[in-house]
Coordinates of C-alpha atoms and ligand atoms in Angstrom, one line a residue:
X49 CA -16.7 -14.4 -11.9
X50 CA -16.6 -18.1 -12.6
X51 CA -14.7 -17.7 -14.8
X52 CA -12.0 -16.4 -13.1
X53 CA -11.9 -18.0 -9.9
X54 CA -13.1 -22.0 -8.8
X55 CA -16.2 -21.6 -7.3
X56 CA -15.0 -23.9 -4.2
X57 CA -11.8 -21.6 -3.3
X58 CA -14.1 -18.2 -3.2
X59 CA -16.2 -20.3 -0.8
X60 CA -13.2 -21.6 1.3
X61 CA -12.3 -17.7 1.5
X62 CA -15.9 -16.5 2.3
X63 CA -16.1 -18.9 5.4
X64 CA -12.5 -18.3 6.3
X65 CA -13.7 -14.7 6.6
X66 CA -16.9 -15.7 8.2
X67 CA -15.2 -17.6 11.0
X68 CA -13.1 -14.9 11.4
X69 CA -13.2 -12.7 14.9
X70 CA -9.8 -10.6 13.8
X71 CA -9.0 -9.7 10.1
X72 CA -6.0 -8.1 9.2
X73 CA -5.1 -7.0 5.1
X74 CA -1.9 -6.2 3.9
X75 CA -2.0 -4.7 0.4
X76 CA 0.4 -3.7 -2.5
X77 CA 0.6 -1.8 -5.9
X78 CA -1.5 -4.5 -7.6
X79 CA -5.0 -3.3 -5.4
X80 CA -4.1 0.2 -7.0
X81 CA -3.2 -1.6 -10.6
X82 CA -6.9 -1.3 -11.8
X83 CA -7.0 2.5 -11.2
X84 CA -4.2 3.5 -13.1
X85 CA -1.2 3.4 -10.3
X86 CA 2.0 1.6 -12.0
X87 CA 3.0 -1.5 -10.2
X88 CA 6.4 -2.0 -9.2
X89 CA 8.0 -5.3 -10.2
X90 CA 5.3 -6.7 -13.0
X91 CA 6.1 -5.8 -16.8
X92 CA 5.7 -2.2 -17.5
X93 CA 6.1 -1.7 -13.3
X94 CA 8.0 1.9 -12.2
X95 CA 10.9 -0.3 -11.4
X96 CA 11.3 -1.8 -14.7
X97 CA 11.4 1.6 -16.3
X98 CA 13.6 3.5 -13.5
X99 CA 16.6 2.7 -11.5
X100 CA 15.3 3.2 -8.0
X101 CA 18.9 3.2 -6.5
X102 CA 19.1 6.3 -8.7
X103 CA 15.6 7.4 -8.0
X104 CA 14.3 6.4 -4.4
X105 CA 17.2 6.6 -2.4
X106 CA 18.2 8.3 0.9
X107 CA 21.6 8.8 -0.9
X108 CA 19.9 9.8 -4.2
X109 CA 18.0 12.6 -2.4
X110 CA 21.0 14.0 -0.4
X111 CA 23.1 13.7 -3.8
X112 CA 20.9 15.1 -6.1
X113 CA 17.4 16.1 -4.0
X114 CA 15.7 17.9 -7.6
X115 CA 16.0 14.6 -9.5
X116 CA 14.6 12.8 -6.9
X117 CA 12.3 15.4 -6.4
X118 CA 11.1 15.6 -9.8
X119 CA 10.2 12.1 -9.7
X120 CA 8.2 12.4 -6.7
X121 CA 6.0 15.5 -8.4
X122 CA 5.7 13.6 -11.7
X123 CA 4.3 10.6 -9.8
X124 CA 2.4 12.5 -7.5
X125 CA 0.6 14.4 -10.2
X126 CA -0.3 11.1 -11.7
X127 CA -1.7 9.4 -8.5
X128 CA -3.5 12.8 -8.2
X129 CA -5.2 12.1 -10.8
X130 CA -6.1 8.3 -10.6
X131 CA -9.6 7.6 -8.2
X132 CA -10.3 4.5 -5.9
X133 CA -11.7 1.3 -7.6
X134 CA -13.7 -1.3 -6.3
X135 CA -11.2 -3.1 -4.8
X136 CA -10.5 -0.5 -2.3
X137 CA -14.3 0.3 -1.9
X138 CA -14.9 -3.1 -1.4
X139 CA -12.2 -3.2 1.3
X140 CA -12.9 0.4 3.2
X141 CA -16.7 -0.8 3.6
X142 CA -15.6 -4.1 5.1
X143 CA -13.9 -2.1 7.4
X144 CA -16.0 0.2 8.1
X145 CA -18.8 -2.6 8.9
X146 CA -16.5 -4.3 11.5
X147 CA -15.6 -1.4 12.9
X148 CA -12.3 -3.0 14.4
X149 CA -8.5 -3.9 13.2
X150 CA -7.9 -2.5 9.7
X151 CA -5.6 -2.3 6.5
X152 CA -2.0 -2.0 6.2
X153 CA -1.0 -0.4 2.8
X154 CA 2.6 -0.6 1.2
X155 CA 1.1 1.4 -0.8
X156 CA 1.8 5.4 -0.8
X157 CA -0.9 6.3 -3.2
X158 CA -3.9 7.5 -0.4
X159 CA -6.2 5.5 -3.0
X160 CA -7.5 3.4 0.7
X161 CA -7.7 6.5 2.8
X162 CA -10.1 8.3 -0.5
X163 CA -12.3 5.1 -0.4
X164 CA -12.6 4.9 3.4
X165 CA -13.7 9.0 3.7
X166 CA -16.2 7.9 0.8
X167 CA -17.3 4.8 2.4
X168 CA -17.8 6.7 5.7
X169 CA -19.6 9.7 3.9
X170 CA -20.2 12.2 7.0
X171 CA -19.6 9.7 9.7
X172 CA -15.5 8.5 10.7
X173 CA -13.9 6.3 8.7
X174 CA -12.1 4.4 11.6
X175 CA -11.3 1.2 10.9
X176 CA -11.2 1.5 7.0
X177 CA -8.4 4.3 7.4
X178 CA -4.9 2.6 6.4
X179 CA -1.7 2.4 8.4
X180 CA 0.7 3.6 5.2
X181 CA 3.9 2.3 6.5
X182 CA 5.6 3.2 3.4
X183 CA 4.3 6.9 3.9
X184 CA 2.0 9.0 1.9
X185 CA 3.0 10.8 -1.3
X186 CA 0.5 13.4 -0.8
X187 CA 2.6 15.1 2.0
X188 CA 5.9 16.2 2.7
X189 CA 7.8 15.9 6.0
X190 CA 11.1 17.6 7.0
X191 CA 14.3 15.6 6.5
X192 CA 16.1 17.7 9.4
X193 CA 13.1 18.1 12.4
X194 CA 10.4 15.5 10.6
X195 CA 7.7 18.1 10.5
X196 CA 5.0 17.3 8.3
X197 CA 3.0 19.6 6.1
X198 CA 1.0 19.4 2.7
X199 CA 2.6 19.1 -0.3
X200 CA 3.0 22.2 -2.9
X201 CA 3.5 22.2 -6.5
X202 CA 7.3 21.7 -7.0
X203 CA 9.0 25.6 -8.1
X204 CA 12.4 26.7 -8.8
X205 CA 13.9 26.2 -5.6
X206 CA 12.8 23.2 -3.7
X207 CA 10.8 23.8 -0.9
X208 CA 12.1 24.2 3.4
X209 CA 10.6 23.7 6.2
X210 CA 8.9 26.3 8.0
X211 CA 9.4 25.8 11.3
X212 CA 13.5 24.4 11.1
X213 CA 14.4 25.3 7.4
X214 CA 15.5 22.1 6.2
X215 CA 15.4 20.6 3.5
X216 CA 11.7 19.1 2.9
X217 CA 11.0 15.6 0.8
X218 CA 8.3 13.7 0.3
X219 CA 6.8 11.9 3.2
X220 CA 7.4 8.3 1.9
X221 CA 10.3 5.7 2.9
X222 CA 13.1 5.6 0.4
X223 CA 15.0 2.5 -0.2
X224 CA 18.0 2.7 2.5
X225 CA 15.9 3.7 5.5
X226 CA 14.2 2.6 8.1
X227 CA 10.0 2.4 8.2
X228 CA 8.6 4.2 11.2
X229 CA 8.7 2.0 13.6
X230 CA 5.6 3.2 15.7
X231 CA 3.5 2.6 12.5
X232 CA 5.3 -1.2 11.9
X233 CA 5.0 -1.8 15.2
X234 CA 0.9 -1.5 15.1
X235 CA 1.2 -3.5 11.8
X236 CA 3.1 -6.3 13.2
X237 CA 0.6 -6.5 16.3
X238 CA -2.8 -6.3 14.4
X239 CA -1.1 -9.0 12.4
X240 CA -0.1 -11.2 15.2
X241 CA -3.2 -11.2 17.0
X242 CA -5.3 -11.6 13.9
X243 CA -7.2 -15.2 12.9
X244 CA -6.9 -13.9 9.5
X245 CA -4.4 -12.1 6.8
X246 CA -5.8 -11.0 3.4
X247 CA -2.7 -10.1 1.2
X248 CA -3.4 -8.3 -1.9
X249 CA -1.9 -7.1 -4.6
X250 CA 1.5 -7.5 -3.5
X251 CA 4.8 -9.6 -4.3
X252 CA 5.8 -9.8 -1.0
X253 CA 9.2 -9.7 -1.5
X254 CA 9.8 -6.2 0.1
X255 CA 10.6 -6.3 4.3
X256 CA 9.3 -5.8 6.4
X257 CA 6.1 -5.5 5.0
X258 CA 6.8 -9.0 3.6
X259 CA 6.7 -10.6 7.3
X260 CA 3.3 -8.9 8.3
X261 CA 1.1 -12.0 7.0
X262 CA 4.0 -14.5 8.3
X263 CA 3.1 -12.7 11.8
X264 CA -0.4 -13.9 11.7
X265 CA 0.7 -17.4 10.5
X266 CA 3.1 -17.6 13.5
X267 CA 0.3 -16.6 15.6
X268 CA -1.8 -20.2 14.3
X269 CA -3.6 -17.6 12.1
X270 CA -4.1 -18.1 8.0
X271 CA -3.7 -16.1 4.6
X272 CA -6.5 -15.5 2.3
X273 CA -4.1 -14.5 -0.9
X274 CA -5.5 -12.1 -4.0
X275 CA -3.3 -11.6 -6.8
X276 CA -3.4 -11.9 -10.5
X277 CA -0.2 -14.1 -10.2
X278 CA 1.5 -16.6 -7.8
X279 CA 4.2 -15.2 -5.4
X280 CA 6.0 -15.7 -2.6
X281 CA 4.1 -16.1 -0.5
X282 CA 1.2 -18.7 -2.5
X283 CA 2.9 -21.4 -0.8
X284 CA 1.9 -20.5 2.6
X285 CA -1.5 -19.1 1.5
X286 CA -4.4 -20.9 2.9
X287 CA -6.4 -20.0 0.1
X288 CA -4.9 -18.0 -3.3
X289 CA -7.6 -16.9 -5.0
X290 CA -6.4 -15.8 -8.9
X291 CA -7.8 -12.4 -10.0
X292 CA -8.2 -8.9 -10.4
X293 CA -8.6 -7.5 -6.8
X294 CA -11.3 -4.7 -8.3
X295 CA -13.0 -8.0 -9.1
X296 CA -12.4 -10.3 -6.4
X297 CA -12.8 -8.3 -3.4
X298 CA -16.3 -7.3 -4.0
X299 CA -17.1 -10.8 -4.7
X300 CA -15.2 -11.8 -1.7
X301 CA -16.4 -9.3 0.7
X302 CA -19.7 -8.5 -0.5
Ligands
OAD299 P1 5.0 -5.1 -6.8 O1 5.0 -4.3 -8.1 O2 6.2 -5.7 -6.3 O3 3.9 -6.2 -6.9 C1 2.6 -6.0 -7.4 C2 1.8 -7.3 -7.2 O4 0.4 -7.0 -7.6 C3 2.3 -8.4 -8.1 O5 2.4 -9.6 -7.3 C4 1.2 -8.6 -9.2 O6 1.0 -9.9 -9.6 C5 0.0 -8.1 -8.4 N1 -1.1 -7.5 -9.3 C6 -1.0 -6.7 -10.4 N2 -2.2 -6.3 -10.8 C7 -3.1 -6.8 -9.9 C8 -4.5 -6.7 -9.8 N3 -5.2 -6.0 -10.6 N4 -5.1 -7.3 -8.8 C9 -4.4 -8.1 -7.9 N5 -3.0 -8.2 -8.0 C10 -2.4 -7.6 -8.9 O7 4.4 -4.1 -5.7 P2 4.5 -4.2 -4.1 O8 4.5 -5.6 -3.6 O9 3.5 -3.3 -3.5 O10 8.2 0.3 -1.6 O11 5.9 -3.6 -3.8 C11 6.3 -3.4 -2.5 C12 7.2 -2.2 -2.3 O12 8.2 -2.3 -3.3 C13 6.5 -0.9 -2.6 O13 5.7 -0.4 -1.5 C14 7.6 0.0 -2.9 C15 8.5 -0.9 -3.7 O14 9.9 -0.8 -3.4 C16 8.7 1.6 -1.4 O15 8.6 2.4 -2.3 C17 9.2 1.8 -0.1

């Protein structure tokens, strides 16, 4: 652990945390790096490998919705298949022992809601339980009436809606549209109100998920950063600590 990060800066973060009476984290692809989720933007990232204006588009999916849909099932088989790490662990039980504000994931993986219904065991997860404001790629939703419903194995024909007939797509926000603005909304308020923004695992170049720790700044609150790499945001960071999040959150939050 040394090793990795100064001594001092963990400490700085520790008693930011400590002194803390509202935490709010914001995480990216990096917290899911460690469990086999591609990241976006770093080398070997999804986005260095595909051309998400041909790929993760609204226009993309009303183009050509089996392409886009084929990408969706590939990635969603492989995020079936990849299990929380001890970042997110580390995280949910923080949660989970304040019982109050929460995590707001960019992420679409569900690796934060699996770790929060483990950390919780028979009793609610509550606060460890994400707002996903970049959706969930477990589920689909209806692109005419926006009914949800659970995925199903992509067939032959791509799957409609039950209740309207439209055509269904996977419940995540494609580049070109607009968040839900119920679920940003709660983001941006935790955010505001909060003495305290841990942002992890993400380049924070993507809005506005990008502006959610600049909320809490605004608000005379500070940034506890955990990434492997400077980004945009280090400059503003009261503390960046340098490191693996499955290694520096359970140091971190203990
Ligand atoms: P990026 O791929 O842009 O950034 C991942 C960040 O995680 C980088 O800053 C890495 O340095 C860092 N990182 C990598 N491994 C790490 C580790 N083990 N521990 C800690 N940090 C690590 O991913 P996001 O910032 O999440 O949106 O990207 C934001 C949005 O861009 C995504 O939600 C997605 C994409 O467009 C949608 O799909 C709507």
């Amino acid at each position: 652990m040394e090793r990795i990060l100064p001594h001092s800066e963990l400490e700085r973060a520790r008693e930011l945390i400590a002194g803390a009476e509202r935490v709010v984290a914001l995480t990216g692809a990096g917290i899911s790096a460690e469990s086999g989720v591609p990241t976006f933007r770093d080398a070997g990232g999804l986005w260095r490998n595909y051309r998400p204006e041909e790929l993760a588009t609204i226009g993309a999916f009303e183009r050509d919705p089996r392409t886009v849909w084929e990408w969706y099932a590939w990635r969603r088989g492989f995020v079936a298949e990849c299990e929380p790490n001890d970042g997110h662990r580390a995280l949910a039980r923080f949660f989970l022992r304040r019982g109050r504000e929460g995590i707001v994931t960019q992420n679409v993986d569900g690796l934060h809601t699996r770790a929060a219904l483990d950390a919780a065991g028979d009793g609610p997860p509550g606060a460890a339980l994400p707002i996903e404001i970049h959706g969930a790629i477990a589920r689909d939703r209806c692109n005419r009436c926006g009914q949800r419903a659970e995925a199903e194995p992509l067939g032959d024909s791509l799957p409609r809606c039950e209740a309207c007939g439209g055509m269904r797509r996977p419940d995540v926000v494609l580049f070109g549209e607009m968040l839900d603005s119920d679920l940003l909304a709660r983001a941006q308020s935790l955010a505001a109100r909060a003495d305290l923004c841990l942002v992890i695992g993400t380049s924070a170049v993507v809005h506005p998920a990008a502006g959610i720790p600049l909320a809490t700044l605004q608000g005379g609150g500070g940034i506890v950063e955990v990434n492997t790499e400077r980004t945009e945001l280090t400059g503003a960071a009261t503390v960046a600590l340098r490191g693996e999040a499955g290694v520096v959150l359970p140091a971190l939050l203990g």
